[in-house]
mmCIF file of C-alpha atoms in Angstrom:
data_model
loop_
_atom_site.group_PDB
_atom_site.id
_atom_site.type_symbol
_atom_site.label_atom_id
_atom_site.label_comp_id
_atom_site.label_asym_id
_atom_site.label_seq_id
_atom_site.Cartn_x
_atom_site.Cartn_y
_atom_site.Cartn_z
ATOM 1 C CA UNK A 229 -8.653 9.068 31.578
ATOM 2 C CA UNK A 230 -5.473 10.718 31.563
ATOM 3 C CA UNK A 231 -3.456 7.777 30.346
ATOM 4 C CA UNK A 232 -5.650 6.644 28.053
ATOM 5 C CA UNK A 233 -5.363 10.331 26.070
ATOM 6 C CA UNK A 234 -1.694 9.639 26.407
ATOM 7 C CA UNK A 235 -1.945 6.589 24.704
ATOM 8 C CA UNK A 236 -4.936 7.467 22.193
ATOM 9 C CA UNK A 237 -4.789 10.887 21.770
ATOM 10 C CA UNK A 238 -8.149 12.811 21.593
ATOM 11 C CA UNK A 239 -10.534 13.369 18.765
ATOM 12 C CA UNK A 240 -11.021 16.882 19.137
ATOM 13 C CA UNK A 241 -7.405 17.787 19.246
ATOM 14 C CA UNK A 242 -5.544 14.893 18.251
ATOM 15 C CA UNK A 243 -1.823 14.104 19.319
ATOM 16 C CA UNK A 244 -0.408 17.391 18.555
ATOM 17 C CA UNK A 245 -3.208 19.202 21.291
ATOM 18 C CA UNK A 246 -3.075 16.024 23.775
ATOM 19 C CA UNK A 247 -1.480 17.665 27.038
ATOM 20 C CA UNK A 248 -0.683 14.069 28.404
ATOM 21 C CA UNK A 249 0.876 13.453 25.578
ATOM 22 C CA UNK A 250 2.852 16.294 25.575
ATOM 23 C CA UNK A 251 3.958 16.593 29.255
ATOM 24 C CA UNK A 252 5.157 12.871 29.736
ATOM 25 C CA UNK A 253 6.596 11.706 26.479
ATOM 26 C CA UNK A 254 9.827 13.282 26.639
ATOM 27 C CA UNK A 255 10.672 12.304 30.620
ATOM 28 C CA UNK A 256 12.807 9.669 31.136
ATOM 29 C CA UNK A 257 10.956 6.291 32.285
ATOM 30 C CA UNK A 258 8.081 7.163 30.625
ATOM 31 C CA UNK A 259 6.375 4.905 27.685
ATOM 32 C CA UNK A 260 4.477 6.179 24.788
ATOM 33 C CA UNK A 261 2.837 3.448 22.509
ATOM 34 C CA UNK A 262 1.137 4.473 19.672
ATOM 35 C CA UNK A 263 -0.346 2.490 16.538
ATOM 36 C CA UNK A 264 -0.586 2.817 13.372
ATOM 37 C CA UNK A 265 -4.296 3.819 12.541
ATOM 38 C CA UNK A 266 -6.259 4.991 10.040
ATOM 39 C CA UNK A 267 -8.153 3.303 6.977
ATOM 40 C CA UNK A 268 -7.844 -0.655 6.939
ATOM 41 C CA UNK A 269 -6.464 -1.644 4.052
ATOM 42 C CA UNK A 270 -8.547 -4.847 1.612
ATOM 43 C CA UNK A 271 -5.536 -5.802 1.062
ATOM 44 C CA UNK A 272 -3.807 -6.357 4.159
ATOM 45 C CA UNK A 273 -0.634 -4.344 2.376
ATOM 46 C CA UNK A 274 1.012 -0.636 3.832
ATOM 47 C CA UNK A 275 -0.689 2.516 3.051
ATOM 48 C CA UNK A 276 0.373 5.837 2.785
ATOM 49 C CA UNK A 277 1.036 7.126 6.353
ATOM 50 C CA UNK A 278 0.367 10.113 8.180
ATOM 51 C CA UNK A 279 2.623 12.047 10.594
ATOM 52 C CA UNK A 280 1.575 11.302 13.797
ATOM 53 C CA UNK A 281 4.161 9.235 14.958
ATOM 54 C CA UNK A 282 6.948 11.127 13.266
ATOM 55 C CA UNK A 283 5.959 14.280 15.394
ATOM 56 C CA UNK A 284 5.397 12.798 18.499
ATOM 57 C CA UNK A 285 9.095 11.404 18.186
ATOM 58 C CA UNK A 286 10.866 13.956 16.515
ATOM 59 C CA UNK A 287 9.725 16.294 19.513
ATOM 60 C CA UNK A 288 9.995 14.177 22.418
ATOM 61 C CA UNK A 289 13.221 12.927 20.753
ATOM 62 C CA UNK A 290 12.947 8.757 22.022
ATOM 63 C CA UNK A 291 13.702 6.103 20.068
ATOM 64 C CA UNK A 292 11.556 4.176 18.369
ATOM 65 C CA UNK A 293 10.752 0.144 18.268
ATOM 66 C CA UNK A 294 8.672 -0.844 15.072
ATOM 67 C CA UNK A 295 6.603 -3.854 15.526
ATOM 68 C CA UNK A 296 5.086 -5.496 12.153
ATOM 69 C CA UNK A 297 2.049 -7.496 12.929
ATOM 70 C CA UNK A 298 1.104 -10.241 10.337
ATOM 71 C CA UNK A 299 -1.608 -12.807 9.833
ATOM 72 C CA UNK A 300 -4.767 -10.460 11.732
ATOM 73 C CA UNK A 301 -6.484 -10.579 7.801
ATOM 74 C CA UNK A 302 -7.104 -14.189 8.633
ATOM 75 C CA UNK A 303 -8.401 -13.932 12.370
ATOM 76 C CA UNK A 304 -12.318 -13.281 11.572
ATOM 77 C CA UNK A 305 -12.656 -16.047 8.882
ATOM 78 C CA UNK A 306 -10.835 -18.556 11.139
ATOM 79 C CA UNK A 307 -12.749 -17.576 13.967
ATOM 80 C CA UNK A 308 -16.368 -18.492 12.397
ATOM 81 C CA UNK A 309 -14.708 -22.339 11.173
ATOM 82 C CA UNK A 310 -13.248 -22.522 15.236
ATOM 83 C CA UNK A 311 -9.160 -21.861 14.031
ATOM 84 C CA UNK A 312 -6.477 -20.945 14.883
ATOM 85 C CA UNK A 313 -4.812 -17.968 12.923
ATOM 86 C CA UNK A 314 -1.005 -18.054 12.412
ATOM 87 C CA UNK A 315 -0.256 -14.181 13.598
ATOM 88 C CA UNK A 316 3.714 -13.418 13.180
ATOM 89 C CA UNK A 317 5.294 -10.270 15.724
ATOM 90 C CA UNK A 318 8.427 -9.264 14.479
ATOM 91 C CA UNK A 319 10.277 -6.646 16.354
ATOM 92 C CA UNK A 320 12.904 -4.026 15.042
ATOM 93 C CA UNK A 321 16.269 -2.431 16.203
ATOM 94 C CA UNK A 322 15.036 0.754 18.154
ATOM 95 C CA UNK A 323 16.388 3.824 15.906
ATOM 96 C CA UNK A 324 16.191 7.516 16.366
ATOM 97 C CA UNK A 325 15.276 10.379 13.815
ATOM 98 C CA UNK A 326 17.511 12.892 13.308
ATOM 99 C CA UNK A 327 17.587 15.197 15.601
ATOM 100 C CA UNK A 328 15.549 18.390 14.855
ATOM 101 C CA UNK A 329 12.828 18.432 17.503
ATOM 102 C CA UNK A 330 10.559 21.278 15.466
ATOM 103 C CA UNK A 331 10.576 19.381 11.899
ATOM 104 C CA UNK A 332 7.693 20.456 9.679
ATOM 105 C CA UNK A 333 6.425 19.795 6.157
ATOM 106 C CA UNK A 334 8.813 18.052 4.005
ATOM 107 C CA UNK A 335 10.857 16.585 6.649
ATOM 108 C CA UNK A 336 7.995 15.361 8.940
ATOM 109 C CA UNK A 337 7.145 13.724 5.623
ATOM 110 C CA UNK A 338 10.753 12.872 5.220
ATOM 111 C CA UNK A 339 10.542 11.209 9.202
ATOM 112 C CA UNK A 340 7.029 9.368 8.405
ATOM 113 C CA UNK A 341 8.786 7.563 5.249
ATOM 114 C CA UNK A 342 11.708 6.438 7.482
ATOM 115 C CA UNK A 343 9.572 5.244 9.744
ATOM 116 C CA UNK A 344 7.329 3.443 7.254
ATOM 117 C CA UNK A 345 10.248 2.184 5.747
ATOM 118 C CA UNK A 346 11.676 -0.011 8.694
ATOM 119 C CA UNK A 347 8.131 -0.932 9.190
ATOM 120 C CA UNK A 348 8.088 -2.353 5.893
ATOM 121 C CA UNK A 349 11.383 -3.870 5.393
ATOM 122 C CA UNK A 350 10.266 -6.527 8.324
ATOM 123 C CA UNK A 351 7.162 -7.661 6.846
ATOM 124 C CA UNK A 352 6.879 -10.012 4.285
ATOM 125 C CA UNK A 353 7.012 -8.652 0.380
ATOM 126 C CA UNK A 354 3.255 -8.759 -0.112
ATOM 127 C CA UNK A 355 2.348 -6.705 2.820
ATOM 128 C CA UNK A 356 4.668 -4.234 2.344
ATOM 129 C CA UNK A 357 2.602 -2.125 -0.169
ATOM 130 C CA UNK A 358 3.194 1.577 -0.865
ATOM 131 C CA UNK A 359 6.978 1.483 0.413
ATOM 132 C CA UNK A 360 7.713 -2.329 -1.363
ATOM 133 C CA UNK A 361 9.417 0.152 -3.818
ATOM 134 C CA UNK A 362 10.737 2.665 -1.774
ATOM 135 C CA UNK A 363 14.679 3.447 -2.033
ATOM 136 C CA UNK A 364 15.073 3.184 2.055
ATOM 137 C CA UNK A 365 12.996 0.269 1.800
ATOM 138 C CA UNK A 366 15.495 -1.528 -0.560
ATOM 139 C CA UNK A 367 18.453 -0.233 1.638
ATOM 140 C CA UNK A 368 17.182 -1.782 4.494
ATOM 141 C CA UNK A 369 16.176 -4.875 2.909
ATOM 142 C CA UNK A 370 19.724 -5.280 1.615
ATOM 143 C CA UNK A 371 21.217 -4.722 5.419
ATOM 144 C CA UNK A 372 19.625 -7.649 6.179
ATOM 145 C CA UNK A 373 20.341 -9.512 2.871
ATOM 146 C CA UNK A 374 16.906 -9.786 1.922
ATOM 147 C CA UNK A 375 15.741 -9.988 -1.615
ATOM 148 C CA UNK A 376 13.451 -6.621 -1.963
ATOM 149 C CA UNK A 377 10.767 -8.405 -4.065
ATOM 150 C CA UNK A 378 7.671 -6.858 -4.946
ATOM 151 C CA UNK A 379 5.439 -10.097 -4.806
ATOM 152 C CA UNK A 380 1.695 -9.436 -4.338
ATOM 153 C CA UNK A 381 -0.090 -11.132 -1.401
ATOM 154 C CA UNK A 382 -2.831 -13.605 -2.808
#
């Protein structure tokens, strides 16, 4: 049960009040995964992101692997016709937030965005949604001499 708080959180307290969570994540050897959640977008594109993640690193101060997952949208259709869905992984560079360890407000906002960012500049253009237009997002994308292009996924 323990683990899986570590891993989940809890609903009554969340991340922040999760003692698991709190007592391992900063030891060395230790692994903290934790997902992206929250309201499923129609169209399969970013959404405005909450802090979660951005806390839980900026205090434990670890470095951070962003995975962008593509293709899922498909998986339930294909599954009723008996095919196979194309899902793409793509894994990041780990990176680290500047170090604060206590951020709050603005720059736990500041942290989410980075974080969304580098999410978003490995997905495709049409998935990359709320952050397709986002300054770090076009910085990124031009690292890796990638057009930042704004296309829409059909």
């Amino acid at each position: 049960r323990a683990a899986r708080a570590a891993a989940t959180g809890t609903r009554r307290r969340g991340w922040r009040g999760s003692p698991p969570a709190r007592s391992s994540a900063g030891r060395p050897g230790n692994l903290l995964q934790s997902s992206r959640r929250g309201t499923r977008s129609r169209t399969a594109a970013l959404q405005s992101a909450k802090t979660g993640a951005a806390y839980l690193a900026d205090r434990a101060g670890v470095p951070i692997v962003p995975i962008a997952i593509t293709g899922t949208e498909h998986f339930q259709a294909n599954l009723k016709r008996w095919r196979r869905t194309p899902v793409r992984f793509v894994v990041g560079a780990p990176f680290r937030l500047p170090p604060n360890g206590r951020a709050k407000g603005e720059a736990l906002d500041a942290y989410t965005t980075l974080i969304m960012s580098q999410l978003a500049a490995l997905l495709p253009p049409g998935y990359r949604g709320v952050y397709a237009d986002h300054p770090r997002t076009h910085a990124l994308l031009a690292l890796n001499g990638e057009p930042a292009s704004t296309a829409t996924l059909v």
